[in-house]
CSV table of C-alpha atoms in Angstrom, one decimal:
chain,number,residue,atom,x,y,z
A,190,UNK,CA,105.1,104.6,129.1
A,191,UNK,CA,107.0,107.1,127.4
A,192,UNK,CA,110.4,105.5,127.8
A,193,UNK,CA,109.0,101.9,126.7
A,194,UNK,CA,107.5,103.6,123.4
A,195,UNK,CA,110.9,105.2,122.6
A,196,UNK,CA,112.6,101.9,123.5
A,197,UNK,CA,110.6,100.1,121.1
A,198,UNK,CA,111.0,102.5,118.4
A,199,UNK,CA,114.8,102.3,119.1
A,200,UNK,CA,115.1,98.4,119.2
A,201,UNK,CA,112.7,98.0,116.0
A,202,UNK,CA,112.4,100.8,113.8
A,203,UNK,CA,115.8,102.2,113.9
A,204,UNK,CA,117.6,99.1,112.5
A,205,UNK,CA,114.5,99.5,109.8
A,206,UNK,CA,115.1,102.7,108.7
A,207,UNK,CA,118.8,102.7,108.0
A,208,UNK,CA,118.1,100.3,104.9
A,209,UNK,CA,115.4,102.3,103.8
A,210,UNK,CA,117.3,105.9,104.3
A,211,UNK,CA,120.1,104.2,102.0
A,212,UNK,CA,117.2,103.6,99.3
A,213,UNK,CA,116.0,106.9,99.3
A,214,UNK,CA,119.5,108.5,99.2
A,215,UNK,CA,120.7,106.2,96.5
A,216,UNK,CA,117.6,106.9,94.5
A,217,UNK,CA,117.7,110.7,95.1
A,218,UNK,CA,121.3,111.3,94.4
A,219,UNK,CA,122.3,108.0,92.4
A,220,UNK,CA,119.2,108.0,90.3
A,221,UNK,CA,119.1,104.2,91.7
A,222,UNK,CA,116.8,101.9,89.3
A,223,UNK,CA,114.9,99.8,91.5
A,224,UNK,CA,114.1,97.2,88.8
A,225,UNK,CA,117.4,95.3,89.0
A,226,UNK,CA,116.5,95.1,92.9
A,227,UNK,CA,112.9,94.4,92.3
A,228,UNK,CA,113.8,91.4,90.2
A,229,UNK,CA,116.3,90.0,92.7
A,230,UNK,CA,114.0,90.1,95.5
A,231,UNK,CA,110.8,88.9,93.8
A,232,UNK,CA,112.8,85.5,92.0
A,233,UNK,CA,115.6,84.8,94.7
A,234,UNK,CA,115.5,86.5,97.7
A,235,UNK,CA,111.4,86.0,98.5
A,236,UNK,CA,111.3,82.4,97.6
A,237,UNK,CA,114.2,81.7,99.8
A,238,UNK,CA,112.8,83.1,102.7
A,239,UNK,CA,109.8,81.4,102.4
A,240,UNK,CA,111.2,78.3,101.4
A,241,UNK,CA,113.6,78.5,104.3
A,242,UNK,CA,110.9,79.7,106.8
A,243,UNK,CA,108.1,77.1,106.0
A,244,UNK,CA,110.9,74.2,106.0
A,245,UNK,CA,112.0,75.0,109.3
A,246,UNK,CA,108.8,77.1,110.9
A,247,UNK,CA,107.4,76.3,114.4
A,248,UNK,CA,103.8,76.4,113.1
A,249,UNK,CA,101.1,73.9,113.7
A,250,UNK,CA,97.9,73.0,111.3
A,251,UNK,CA,96.0,75.2,113.9
A,252,UNK,CA,97.9,78.3,113.2
A,253,UNK,CA,97.7,77.5,109.4
A,254,UNK,CA,93.7,77.1,109.7
A,255,UNK,CA,93.5,80.2,112.0
A,256,UNK,CA,95.7,82.3,109.8
A,257,UNK,CA,93.6,81.2,106.3
A,258,UNK,CA,90.6,81.7,108.1
A,259,UNK,CA,91.4,85.1,109.3
A,260,UNK,CA,93.1,86.2,105.9
A,261,UNK,CA,89.9,85.5,104.1
A,262,UNK,CA,87.3,86.8,106.5
A,263,UNK,CA,89.4,90.4,107.0
A,264,UNK,CA,89.6,90.7,103.3
A,265,UNK,CA,85.8,90.4,102.7
A,266,UNK,CA,84.9,92.7,105.8
A,267,UNK,CA,87.2,95.3,104.6
A,268,UNK,CA,86.1,95.2,101.2
A,269,UNK,CA,82.5,95.6,102.5
A,270,UNK,CA,83.7,98.2,104.7
A,271,UNK,CA,85.4,100.1,101.6
A,272,UNK,CA,82.1,99.5,99.2
A,273,UNK,CA,80.0,100.9,101.9
A,274,UNK,CA,81.9,103.8,102.3
A,275,UNK,CA,82.2,104.5,98.7
A,276,UNK,CA,78.8,104.7,98.5
A,277,UNK,CA,78.0,106.7,101.4
A,278,UNK,CA,80.7,109.2,100.1
A,279,UNK,CA,79.5,108.8,96.6
A,280,UNK,CA,82.6,108.3,95.3
A,281,UNK,CA,83.2,107.5,91.1
A,282,UNK,CA,83.8,103.9,90.4
A,283,UNK,CA,87.4,104.7,90.2
A,284,UNK,CA,88.0,106.0,93.8
A,285,UNK,CA,85.9,103.0,94.9
A,286,UNK,CA,88.1,100.6,93.0
A,287,UNK,CA,91.2,102.5,94.3
A,288,UNK,CA,89.7,102.5,97.8
A,289,UNK,CA,89.2,98.8,98.1
A,290,UNK,CA,93.0,98.2,97.2
A,291,UNK,CA,93.8,100.7,100.1
A,292,UNK,CA,92.1,98.9,102.5
A,293,UNK,CA,93.1,95.4,101.8
A,294,UNK,CA,96.5,95.5,100.4
A,295,UNK,CA,99.1,95.6,103.1
A,296,UNK,CA,102.7,95.9,102.8
A,297,UNK,CA,103.3,92.7,104.5
A,298,UNK,CA,106.3,91.6,102.5
A,299,UNK,CA,109.3,94.0,101.9
A,300,UNK,CA,107.8,96.0,105.0
A,301,UNK,CA,106.0,93.5,107.2
A,302,UNK,CA,108.2,90.8,107.4
A,303,UNK,CA,111.8,92.7,108.5
A,304,UNK,CA,109.4,94.6,111.1
A,305,UNK,CA,108.0,91.0,112.2
A,306,UNK,CA,111.5,89.5,112.5
A,307,UNK,CA,112.5,92.4,114.5
A,308,UNK,CA,109.6,92.7,116.8
A,309,UNK,CA,108.9,88.9,117.6
A,310,UNK,CA,112.0,87.3,116.5
A,311,UNK,CA,112.0,84.1,114.3
A,312,UNK,CA,109.1,82.6,116.1
A,313,UNK,CA,107.2,85.8,114.8
A,314,UNK,CA,108.4,85.4,111.1
A,315,UNK,CA,107.3,81.6,111.0
A,316,UNK,CA,103.8,82.6,112.1
A,317,UNK,CA,103.9,85.2,109.4
A,318,UNK,CA,105.0,82.9,106.4
A,319,UNK,CA,101.5,81.4,106.0
A,320,UNK,CA,99.9,84.8,105.7
A,321,UNK,CA,102.4,86.4,103.7
A,322,UNK,CA,102.0,83.6,101.1
A,323,UNK,CA,98.0,84.0,101.0
A,324,UNK,CA,98.6,87.8,100.5
A,325,UNK,CA,100.6,86.9,97.4
A,326,UNK,CA,97.9,84.9,95.9
A,327,UNK,CA,95.2,87.2,96.9
A,328,UNK,CA,96.9,90.3,95.4
A,329,UNK,CA,97.4,88.4,92.1
A,330,UNK,CA,93.6,87.0,92.0
A,331,UNK,CA,91.4,89.3,94.2
A,332,UNK,CA,93.4,92.1,93.8
A,333,UNK,CA,93.4,92.3,89.8
A,334,UNK,CA,89.4,92.0,90.1
A,335,UNK,CA,89.5,94.9,92.8
A,336,UNK,CA,91.4,96.8,90.3
A,337,UNK,CA,89.4,96.3,87.1
A,338,UNK,CA,86.3,94.2,87.3
A,339,UNK,CA,85.6,94.7,83.8
A,340,UNK,CA,88.8,93.4,82.7
A,341,UNK,CA,89.2,90.8,85.2
A,342,UNK,CA,90.1,87.3,83.7
A,343,UNK,CA,90.3,84.5,86.0
A,344,UNK,CA,92.6,82.7,83.5
A,345,UNK,CA,95.0,85.7,83.8
A,346,UNK,CA,94.3,85.8,87.5
A,347,UNK,CA,95.4,82.3,88.1
A,348,UNK,CA,98.2,82.2,85.4
A,349,UNK,CA,99.8,85.6,87.3
A,350,UNK,CA,99.8,83.6,90.6
A,351,UNK,CA,101.8,80.6,89.2
A,352,UNK,CA,104.3,83.1,87.9
A,353,UNK,CA,105.1,83.8,91.3
A,354,UNK,CA,108.5,81.7,92.3
A,355,UNK,CA,107.7,82.2,95.8
A,356,UNK,CA,104.5,79.8,95.2
A,357,UNK,CA,106.7,77.1,93.9
A,358,UNK,CA,109.1,77.6,97.1
A,359,UNK,CA,106.1,77.0,99.3
A,360,UNK,CA,105.1,73.7,97.5
A,361,UNK,CA,108.4,72.4,97.7
A,362,UNK,CA,108.7,73.3,101.5
A,363,UNK,CA,105.5,72.0,102.2
A,364,UNK,CA,106.4,68.7,100.5
A,365,UNK,CA,109.8,68.2,102.1
A,366,UNK,CA,108.3,69.0,105.5
A,367,UNK,CA,105.1,66.4,105.2
A,368,UNK,CA,107.7,63.9,104.1
A,369,UNK,CA,110.1,64.5,106.9
A,370,UNK,CA,113.0,65.6,104.8
A,371,UNK,CA,115.5,68.1,105.2
A,372,UNK,CA,118.1,69.8,103.0
A,373,UNK,CA,122.0,69.1,103.0
A,374,UNK,CA,123.6,71.4,105.6
A,375,UNK,CA,125.6,73.3,103.0
A,376,UNK,CA,122.5,74.0,100.9
A,377,UNK,CA,120.6,74.8,104.1
A,378,UNK,CA,123.5,77.4,104.7
A,379,UNK,CA,123.6,78.9,101.4
A,380,UNK,CA,119.8,79.6,101.7
A,381,UNK,CA,120.4,81.2,105.3
A,382,UNK,CA,122.8,83.7,103.0
A,383,UNK,CA,120.3,84.3,101.0
A,384,UNK,CA,117.3,84.8,103.8
A,385,UNK,CA,120.2,87.2,105.6
A,386,UNK,CA,120.3,89.7,102.6
A,387,UNK,CA,116.3,90.0,102.1
A,388,UNK,CA,115.6,92.5,104.6
A,389,UNK,CA,118.2,95.1,103.6
A,390,UNK,CA,117.3,94.8,100.0
A,391,UNK,CA,113.7,94.8,100.4
A,392,UNK,CA,113.7,97.9,102.7
A,393,UNK,CA,116.0,99.7,100.6
A,394,UNK,CA,113.7,99.2,97.7
A,395,UNK,CA,110.9,100.6,99.6
A,396,UNK,CA,112.7,103.6,100.6
A,397,UNK,CA,113.9,104.3,96.8
A,398,UNK,CA,110.4,103.6,95.6
A,399,UNK,CA,108.6,105.9,98.1
A,400,UNK,CA,110.5,109.2,96.8
A,401,UNK,CA,108.5,108.8,93.4
A,402,UNK,CA,105.4,107.2,95.0
A,403,UNK,CA,103.2,110.1,95.0
A,404,UNK,CA,103.5,110.8,91.2
A,405,UNK,CA,101.9,108.6,88.6
A,406,UNK,CA,103.4,108.4,85.1
A,407,UNK,CA,100.8,109.2,82.2
A,408,UNK,CA,101.9,108.5,78.8
A,409,UNK,CA,99.1,107.4,76.9
A,410,UNK,CA,97.0,108.8,74.8
A,411,UNK,CA,94.1,110.7,76.3
A,412,UNK,CA,91.6,108.9,74.3
A,413,UNK,CA,92.2,106.3,76.9
A,414,UNK,CA,89.6,105.9,79.6
A,415,UNK,CA,92.0,104.1,82.0
A,416,UNK,CA,94.6,106.9,81.5
A,417,UNK,CA,92.1,109.7,81.4
A,418,UNK,CA,91.0,108.5,85.0
A,419,UNK,CA,94.4,108.5,86.1
A,420,UNK,CA,95.1,111.6,85.5
A,421,UNK,CA,92.0,112.8,87.5
A,422,UNK,CA,93.3,114.2,91.1
A,423,UNK,CA,91.8,112.6,93.7
A,424,UNK,CA,89.0,114.1,96.0
A,425,UNK,CA,89.5,115.1,99.5
A,426,UNK,CA,86.9,112.9,100.6
A,427,UNK,CA,88.4,109.8,98.8
A,428,UNK,CA,91.8,110.3,100.2
A,429,UNK,CA,90.5,110.7,104.1
A,430,UNK,CA,88.3,107.8,103.5
A,431,UNK,CA,91.6,105.7,102.2
A,432,UNK,CA,93.9,107.0,105.4
A,433,UNK,CA,91.4,106.4,107.9
A,434,UNK,CA,90.1,103.2,106.6
A,435,UNK,CA,94.1,101.8,106.5
A,436,UNK,CA,95.4,103.7,109.5
A,437,UNK,CA,92.1,103.4,111.9
A,438,UNK,CA,89.5,101.1,110.7
A,439,UNK,CA,91.9,98.2,109.7
A,440,UNK,CA,93.6,97.9,113.0
A,441,UNK,CA,90.3,97.9,115.0
A,442,UNK,CA,88.6,95.3,112.7
A,443,UNK,CA,91.6,93.3,112.6
A,444,UNK,CA,91.7,93.3,116.7
A,445,UNK,CA,87.7,92.6,116.9
A,446,UNK,CA,88.2,89.9,114.3
A,447,UNK,CA,90.9,88.1,116.1
A,448,UNK,CA,89.4,88.3,119.4
A,449,UNK,CA,86.2,86.4,118.0
A,450,UNK,CA,88.1,83.7,116.0
A,451,UNK,CA,89.9,83.1,119.6
A,452,UNK,CA,93.4,83.7,118.2
A,453,UNK,CA,95.8,84.5,120.6
A,454,UNK,CA,99.7,84.6,121.8
A,455,UNK,CA,102.6,85.5,119.4
A,456,UNK,CA,100.0,84.5,116.2
A,457,UNK,CA,97.8,87.2,117.5
A,458,UNK,CA,100.3,89.8,117.7
A,459,UNK,CA,102.0,88.8,114.0
A,460,UNK,CA,98.8,88.7,112.2
A,461,UNK,CA,97.2,92.0,113.9
A,462,UNK,CA,100.5,94.0,112.8
A,463,UNK,CA,100.8,92.4,109.5
A,464,UNK,CA,96.8,93.6,108.8
A,465,UNK,CA,97.8,97.2,110.4
A,466,UNK,CA,100.6,97.9,108.1
A,467,UNK,CA,100.6,100.4,105.2
A,468,UNK,CA,99.1,99.8,101.7
A,469,UNK,CA,101.2,98.0,99.9
A,470,UNK,CA,103.8,99.9,96.9
A,471,UNK,CA,102.5,97.4,94.7
A,472,UNK,CA,98.9,98.4,94.7
A,473,UNK,CA,99.7,101.7,92.5
A,474,UNK,CA,101.0,99.3,89.7
A,475,UNK,CA,97.5,97.6,89.5
A,476,UNK,CA,95.8,101.1,89.8
A,477,UNK,CA,97.9,102.4,87.3
A,478,UNK,CA,97.5,99.6,84.8
A,479,UNK,CA,93.6,99.5,85.0
A,480,UNK,CA,92.9,103.5,85.8
A,481,UNK,CA,91.7,102.3,89.3
A,482,UNK,CA,92.5,106.2,90.7
A,483,UNK,CA,96.2,105.4,90.8
A,484,UNK,CA,97.0,109.2,92.4
A,485,UNK,CA,94.7,108.3,95.3
A,486,UNK,CA,96.3,105.0,96.0
A,487,UNK,CA,100.0,106.2,95.5
A,488,UNK,CA,99.3,109.4,97.9
A,489,UNK,CA,97.4,106.9,100.5
A,490,UNK,CA,100.8,104.6,100.1
A,491,UNK,CA,102.9,107.6,101.0
A,492,UNK,CA,100.8,108.9,103.7
A,493,UNK,CA,100.2,105.7,105.3
A,494,UNK,CA,103.9,104.8,105.3
A,495,UNK,CA,104.9,107.5,107.0
A,496,UNK,CA,102.2,107.5,109.6
A,497,UNK,CA,103.2,103.9,110.3
A,498,UNK,CA,106.6,105.4,111.8
A,499,UNK,CA,104.5,106.4,115.0
A,500,UNK,CA,101.4,104.1,114.7
A,501,UNK,CA,103.1,100.9,114.5
A,502,UNK,CA,105.6,101.8,117.5
A,503,UNK,CA,102.2,102.3,119.3
A,504,UNK,CA,100.7,98.8,118.2
A,505,UNK,CA,103.6,97.0,118.9
A,506,UNK,CA,104.0,98.7,122.6
A,507,UNK,CA,100.3,97.5,123.1
A,508,UNK,CA,100.9,94.2,122.3
A,509,UNK,CA,103.7,93.9,124.6
């Protein structure tokens, strides 16, 4: 068992670790500014991988239905668990908002897609495409609601979704596929080059962001309630609740839900791993913007990402 577990770590996590370490070193010693890379990833590389994967994906309508059903149900269940746990622990409203984001937002794009590709191959990446698109929509709609219910605007949330180029890439790929159309070979090869660049860039950005993710930048006036909330260190019970939800509860609940929905095979493996990923780095952006316990969120991002180095190989081994 130990030999197979170490083999999984070697085959899957060693390749992933190299660009992550590269990002860490560049940020630490060369002051790497991740903003241009994030822009490149968001507006060029992510739309390219979504477009190419959906256009060529080996995925059926049944897979799409199962993925959407699972995504929505798991979102609701994890949200309810976070709310109930917040009430039991008597967390303040800011910590409750942060806990809901910790439990429901997973790093399925920057971290999850490269991991799925290495662990389950191109077929795994195909199965992951629908879930990832759904998560992008959820983060920019439900995520805004979780972060700041008093500031929530349906119009703003919908607008933020349609600012994502990956959404348009998914629409175009779906239209081409439904009409049986394909790209010229040269253009298809060009997109393949962009897709190949996605994983190393996304992982390097992840590594660079992880250095400072535990520190929130508070520059606003102390009269701003959101900024005052951000300055308050999270309680120990809130931190442990967030870590327990993401590391233990989320995988267990996902496993049970996948079984109840009758999902099996490679789709089961992919969805289970994607919902067991650490908390998404982007969650702290919303937390900082709306004062939803950003220090709690950032610390959970840091520790869930570090723990994933051990947890995820074990889960992948169990699936195999």
